[in-house]
Coordinates of C-alpha atoms and ligand atoms in Angstrom, one line a residue:
X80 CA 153.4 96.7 93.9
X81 CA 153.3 99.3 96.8
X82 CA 150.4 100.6 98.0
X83 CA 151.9 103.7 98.6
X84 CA 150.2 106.6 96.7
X85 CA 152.0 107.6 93.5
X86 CA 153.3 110.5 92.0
X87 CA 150.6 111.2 89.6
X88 CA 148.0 110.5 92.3
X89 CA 146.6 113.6 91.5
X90 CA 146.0 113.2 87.9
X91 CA 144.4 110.1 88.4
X92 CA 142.1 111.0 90.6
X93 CA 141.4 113.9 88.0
X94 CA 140.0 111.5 85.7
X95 CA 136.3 112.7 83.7
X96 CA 134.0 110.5 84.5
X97 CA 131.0 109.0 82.4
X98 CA 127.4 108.2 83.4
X99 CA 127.7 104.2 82.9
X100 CA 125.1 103.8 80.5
X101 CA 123.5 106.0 77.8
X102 CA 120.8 106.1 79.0
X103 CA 119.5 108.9 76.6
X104 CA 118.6 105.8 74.4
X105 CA 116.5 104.7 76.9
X106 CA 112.4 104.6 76.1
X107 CA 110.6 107.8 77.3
X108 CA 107.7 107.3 79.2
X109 CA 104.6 109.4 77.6
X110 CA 104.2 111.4 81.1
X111 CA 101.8 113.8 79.6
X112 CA 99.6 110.8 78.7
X113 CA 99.9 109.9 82.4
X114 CA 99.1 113.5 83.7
X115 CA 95.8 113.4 81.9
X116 CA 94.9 109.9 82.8
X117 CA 95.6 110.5 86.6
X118 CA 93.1 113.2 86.5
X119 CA 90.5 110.9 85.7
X120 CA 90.7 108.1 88.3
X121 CA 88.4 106.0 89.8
X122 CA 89.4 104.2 93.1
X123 CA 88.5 100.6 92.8
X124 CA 90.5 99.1 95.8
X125 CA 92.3 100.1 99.2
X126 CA 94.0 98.0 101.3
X127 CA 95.8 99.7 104.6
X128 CA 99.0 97.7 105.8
X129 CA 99.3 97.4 109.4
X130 CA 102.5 98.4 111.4
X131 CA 105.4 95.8 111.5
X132 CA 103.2 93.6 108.9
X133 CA 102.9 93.6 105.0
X134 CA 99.9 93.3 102.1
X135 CA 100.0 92.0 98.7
X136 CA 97.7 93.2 96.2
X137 CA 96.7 93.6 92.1
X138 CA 97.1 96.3 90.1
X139 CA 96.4 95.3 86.7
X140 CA 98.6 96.6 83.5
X141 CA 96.8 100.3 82.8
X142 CA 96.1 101.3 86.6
X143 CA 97.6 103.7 89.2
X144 CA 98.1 102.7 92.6
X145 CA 99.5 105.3 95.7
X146 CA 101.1 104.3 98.5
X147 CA 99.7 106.9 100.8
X148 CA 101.5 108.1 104.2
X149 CA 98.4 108.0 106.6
X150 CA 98.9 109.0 110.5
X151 CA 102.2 109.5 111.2
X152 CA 105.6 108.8 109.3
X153 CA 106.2 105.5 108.2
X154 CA 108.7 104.0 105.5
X155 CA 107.4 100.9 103.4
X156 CA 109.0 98.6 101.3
X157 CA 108.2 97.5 97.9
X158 CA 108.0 94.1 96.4
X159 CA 106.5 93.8 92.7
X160 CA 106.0 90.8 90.3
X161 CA 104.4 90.1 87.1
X162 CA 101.3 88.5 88.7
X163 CA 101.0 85.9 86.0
X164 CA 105.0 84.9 86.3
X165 CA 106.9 85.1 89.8
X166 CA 110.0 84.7 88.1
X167 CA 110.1 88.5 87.1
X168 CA 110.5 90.7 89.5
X169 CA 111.6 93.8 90.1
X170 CA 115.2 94.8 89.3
X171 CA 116.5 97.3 91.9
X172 CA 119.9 97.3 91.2
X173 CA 119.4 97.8 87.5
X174 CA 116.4 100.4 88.5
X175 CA 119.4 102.6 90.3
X176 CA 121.8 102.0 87.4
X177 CA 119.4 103.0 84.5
X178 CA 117.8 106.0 86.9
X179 CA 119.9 106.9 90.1
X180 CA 120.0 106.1 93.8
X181 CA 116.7 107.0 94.5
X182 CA 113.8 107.3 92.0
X183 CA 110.9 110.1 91.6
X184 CA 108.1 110.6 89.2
X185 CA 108.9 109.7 85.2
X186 CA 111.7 107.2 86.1
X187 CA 110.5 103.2 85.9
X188 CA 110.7 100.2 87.8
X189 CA 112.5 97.5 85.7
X190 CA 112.3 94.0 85.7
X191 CA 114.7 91.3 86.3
X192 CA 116.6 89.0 83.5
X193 CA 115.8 87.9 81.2
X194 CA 112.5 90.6 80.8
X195 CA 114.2 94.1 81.4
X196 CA 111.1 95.9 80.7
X197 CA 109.4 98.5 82.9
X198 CA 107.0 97.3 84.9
X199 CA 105.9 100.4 86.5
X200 CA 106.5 104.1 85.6
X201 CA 106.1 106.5 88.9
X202 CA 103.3 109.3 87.7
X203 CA 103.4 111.7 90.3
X204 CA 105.6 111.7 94.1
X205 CA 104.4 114.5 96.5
X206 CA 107.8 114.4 98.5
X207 CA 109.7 115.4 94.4
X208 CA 110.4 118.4 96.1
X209 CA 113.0 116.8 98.5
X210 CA 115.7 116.7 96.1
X211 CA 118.9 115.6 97.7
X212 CA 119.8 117.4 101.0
X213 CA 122.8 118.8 102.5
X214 CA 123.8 114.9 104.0
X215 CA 123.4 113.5 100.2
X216 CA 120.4 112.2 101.6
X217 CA 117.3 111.7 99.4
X218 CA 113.8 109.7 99.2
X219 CA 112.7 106.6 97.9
X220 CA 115.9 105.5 96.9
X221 CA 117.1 101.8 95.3
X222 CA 120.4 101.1 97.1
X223 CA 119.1 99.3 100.6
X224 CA 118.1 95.5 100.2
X225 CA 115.4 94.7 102.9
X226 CA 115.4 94.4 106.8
X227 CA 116.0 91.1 107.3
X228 CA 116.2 88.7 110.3
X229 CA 119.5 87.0 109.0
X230 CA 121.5 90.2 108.9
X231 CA 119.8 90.5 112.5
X232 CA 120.9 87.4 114.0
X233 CA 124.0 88.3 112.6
X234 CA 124.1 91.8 114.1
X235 CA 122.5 91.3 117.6
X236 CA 122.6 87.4 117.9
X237 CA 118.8 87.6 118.7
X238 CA 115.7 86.4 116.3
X239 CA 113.2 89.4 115.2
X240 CA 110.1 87.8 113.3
X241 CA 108.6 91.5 111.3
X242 CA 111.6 92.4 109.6
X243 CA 110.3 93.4 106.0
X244 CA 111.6 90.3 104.5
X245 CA 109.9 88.5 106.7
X246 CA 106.7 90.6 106.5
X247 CA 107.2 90.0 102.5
X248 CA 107.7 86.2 102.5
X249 CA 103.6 86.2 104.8
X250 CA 102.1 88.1 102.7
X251 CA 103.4 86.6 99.3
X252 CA 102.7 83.1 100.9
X253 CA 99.1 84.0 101.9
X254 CA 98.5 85.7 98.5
X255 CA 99.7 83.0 96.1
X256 CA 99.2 80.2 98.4
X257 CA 102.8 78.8 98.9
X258 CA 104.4 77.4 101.8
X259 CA 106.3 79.9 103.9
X260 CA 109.8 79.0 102.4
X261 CA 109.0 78.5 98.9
X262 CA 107.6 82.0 98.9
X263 CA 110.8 83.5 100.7
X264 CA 112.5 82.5 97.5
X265 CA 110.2 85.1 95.6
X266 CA 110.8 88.6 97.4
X267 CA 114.0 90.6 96.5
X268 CA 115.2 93.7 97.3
X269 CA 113.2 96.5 97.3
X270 CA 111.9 100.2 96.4
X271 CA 112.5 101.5 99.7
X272 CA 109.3 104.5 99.9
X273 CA 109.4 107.3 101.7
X274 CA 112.7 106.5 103.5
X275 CA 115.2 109.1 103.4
X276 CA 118.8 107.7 102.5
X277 CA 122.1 108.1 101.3
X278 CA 125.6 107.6 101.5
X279 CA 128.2 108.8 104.2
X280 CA 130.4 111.3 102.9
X281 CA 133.6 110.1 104.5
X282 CA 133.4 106.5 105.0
X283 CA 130.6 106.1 101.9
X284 CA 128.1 103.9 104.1
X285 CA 124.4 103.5 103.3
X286 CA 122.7 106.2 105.9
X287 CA 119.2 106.9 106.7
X288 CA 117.3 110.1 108.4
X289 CA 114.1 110.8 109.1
X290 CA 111.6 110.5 106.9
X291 CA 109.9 113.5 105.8
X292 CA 106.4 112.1 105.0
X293 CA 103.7 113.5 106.0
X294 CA 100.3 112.3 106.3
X295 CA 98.7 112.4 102.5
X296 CA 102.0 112.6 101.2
X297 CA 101.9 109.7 98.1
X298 CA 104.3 108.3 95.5
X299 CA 102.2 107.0 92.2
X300 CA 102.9 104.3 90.2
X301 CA 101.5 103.6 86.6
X302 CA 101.3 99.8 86.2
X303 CA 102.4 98.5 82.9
X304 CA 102.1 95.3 83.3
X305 CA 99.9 92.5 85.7
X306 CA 101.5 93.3 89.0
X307 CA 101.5 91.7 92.2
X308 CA 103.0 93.4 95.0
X309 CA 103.6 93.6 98.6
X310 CA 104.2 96.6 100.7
X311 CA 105.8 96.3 103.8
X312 CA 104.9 99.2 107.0
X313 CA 109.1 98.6 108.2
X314 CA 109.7 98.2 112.1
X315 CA 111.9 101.1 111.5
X316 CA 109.0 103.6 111.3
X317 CA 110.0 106.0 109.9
X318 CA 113.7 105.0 109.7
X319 CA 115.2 107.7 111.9
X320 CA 117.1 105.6 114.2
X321 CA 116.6 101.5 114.3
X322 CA 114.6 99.1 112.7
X323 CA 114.2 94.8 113.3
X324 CA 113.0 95.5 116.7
X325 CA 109.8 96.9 118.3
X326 CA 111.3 99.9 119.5
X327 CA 110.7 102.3 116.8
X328 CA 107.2 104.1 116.6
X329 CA 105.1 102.4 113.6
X330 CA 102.0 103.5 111.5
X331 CA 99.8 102.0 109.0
X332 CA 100.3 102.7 105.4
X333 CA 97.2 102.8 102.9
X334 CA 97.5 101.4 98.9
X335 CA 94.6 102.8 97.1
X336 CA 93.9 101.0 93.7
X337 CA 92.7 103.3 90.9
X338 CA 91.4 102.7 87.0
X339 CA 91.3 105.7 84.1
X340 CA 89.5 106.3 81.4
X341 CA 90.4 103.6 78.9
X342 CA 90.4 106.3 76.2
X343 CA 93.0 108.3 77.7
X344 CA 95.5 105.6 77.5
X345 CA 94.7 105.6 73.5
X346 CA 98.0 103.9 71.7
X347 CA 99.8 102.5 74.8
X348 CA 100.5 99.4 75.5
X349 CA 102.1 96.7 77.8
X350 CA 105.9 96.9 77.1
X351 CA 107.6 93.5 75.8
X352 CA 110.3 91.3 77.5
X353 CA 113.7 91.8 76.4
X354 CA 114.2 90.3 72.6
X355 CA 117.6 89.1 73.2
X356 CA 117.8 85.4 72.4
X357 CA 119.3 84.2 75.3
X358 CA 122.0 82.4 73.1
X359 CA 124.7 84.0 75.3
X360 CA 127.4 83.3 72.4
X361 CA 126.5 79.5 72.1
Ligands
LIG607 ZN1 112.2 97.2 106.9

């Protein structure tokens, strides 16, 4: 067939479209129990992530933990687990699918198959009040995968050892003990915080600006379920211009670790795995 444009191009093109899932069925959150409990926190861990380098930590199911912008703008990159099974992980494609591009407070972190189930819920994002901008361009978003130094040495030809991935695969190795390799296997594509992102609007390629973070600025996370995660301080800084290098200006970011009041959780609880069988029509 040609691939000249038809007649009815127009209609086409004119098409409605339809948000792929309905995701009006999906489980609410109980935000306003999460407003009250994050009134009554007690910090019971901090751990601050050094430039070009990356941190694992706990939060058990039923805490809050902030990444916290600290002394200059940095972006960070998120790896979660289920700290008692490696195997699930977070979902970020599926997290952009059920949610959007880029995630702010009330919308979830989801697992990977065969779980699906949130494993964190975000509670409160100082930098909600971004929106998108006039580029498209919003924060925290679920569409980039990692720096990595394979895409790298495919780009420049040269080797770059604090890419996030790489930065991941340390600290999951020093956390859980694993050889270097074997923990590679366990870190996926990530929650991109406090980077500012979006898509071209002529060509449609993944962009990033500036990040507008300021120091204090924090995105919250509910944990609701035994996570394990490592937070990445990206070479790119604050993702303005170029990252896998160590051109770009870098800054610490801080993780503070917080409990509630067990009583103001009253009636929540962990969600479940997936119940699907896993039968897959045999
Ligand atoms: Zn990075």
């Amino acid at each position: 067939m040609s691939t000249a444009e038809p007649a009815d191009a127009a209609q086409r093109r004119a098409r409605p479209l339809t948000v792929c899932y309905p995701v009006e069925a999906l489980p609410k959150p109980d935000m306003a129990m999460l407003e009250r409990a994050r009134h009554h926190l007690t910090k019971i861990d901090e751990v601050l992530v050094a430039p070009r380098d990356a941190e694992a930590f706990h939060v058990p199911a039923g805490h809050f933990v902030r990444i916290v912008g600290v002394d200059g703008p940095q972006v960070g990159d998120l790896n979660l687990w289920n700290s008692n099974d490696l195997s699930e992980r977070f979902f970020s494609g599926k997290t952009r699918q059920l949610h959007a591009t880029h995630v702010s407070t009330g919308d979830r972190l989801w697992s990977s198959l065969p779980s699906l189930r949130p494993m964190a819920t975000i509670s409160h994002d100082t930098l909600g009040w971004y929106g998108f901008d006039a580029d498209g361009g919003g924060i925290h978003d679920v569409i980039g995968t990692r720096c990595d130094p394979y895409t790298n040495r495919l780009l420049s030809g040269g080797d770059y050892h604090h890419c996030c991935h790489s930065n991941l695969t340390r600290a999951l190795a020093k956390a859980k003990g694993l050889a270097v390799k074997d923990a590679e296997m366990h870190v996926h594509d990530v929650l991109n915080v406090f980077m500012c992102t979006g898509f071209t609007r002529d060509t449609h390629q993944y962009f990033m600006k500036a990040s507008p973070v300021r120091p204090g600025d924090y995105l919250e996370l509910f944990a609701e379920i035994d996570l394990l995660a490592a937070l990445s301080a990206c070479p790119g800084g604050d993702c303005s211009t170029t990252h896998s290098s160590d051109v770009a200006a870098c800054h610490p970011l801080k993780v503070e670790i917080f409990r509630t009041q067990p009583e103001l959780l009253a009636g929540w609880t962990p969600p479940k795995r997936s119940a699907y069988p896993r039968t897959h029509g045999l």
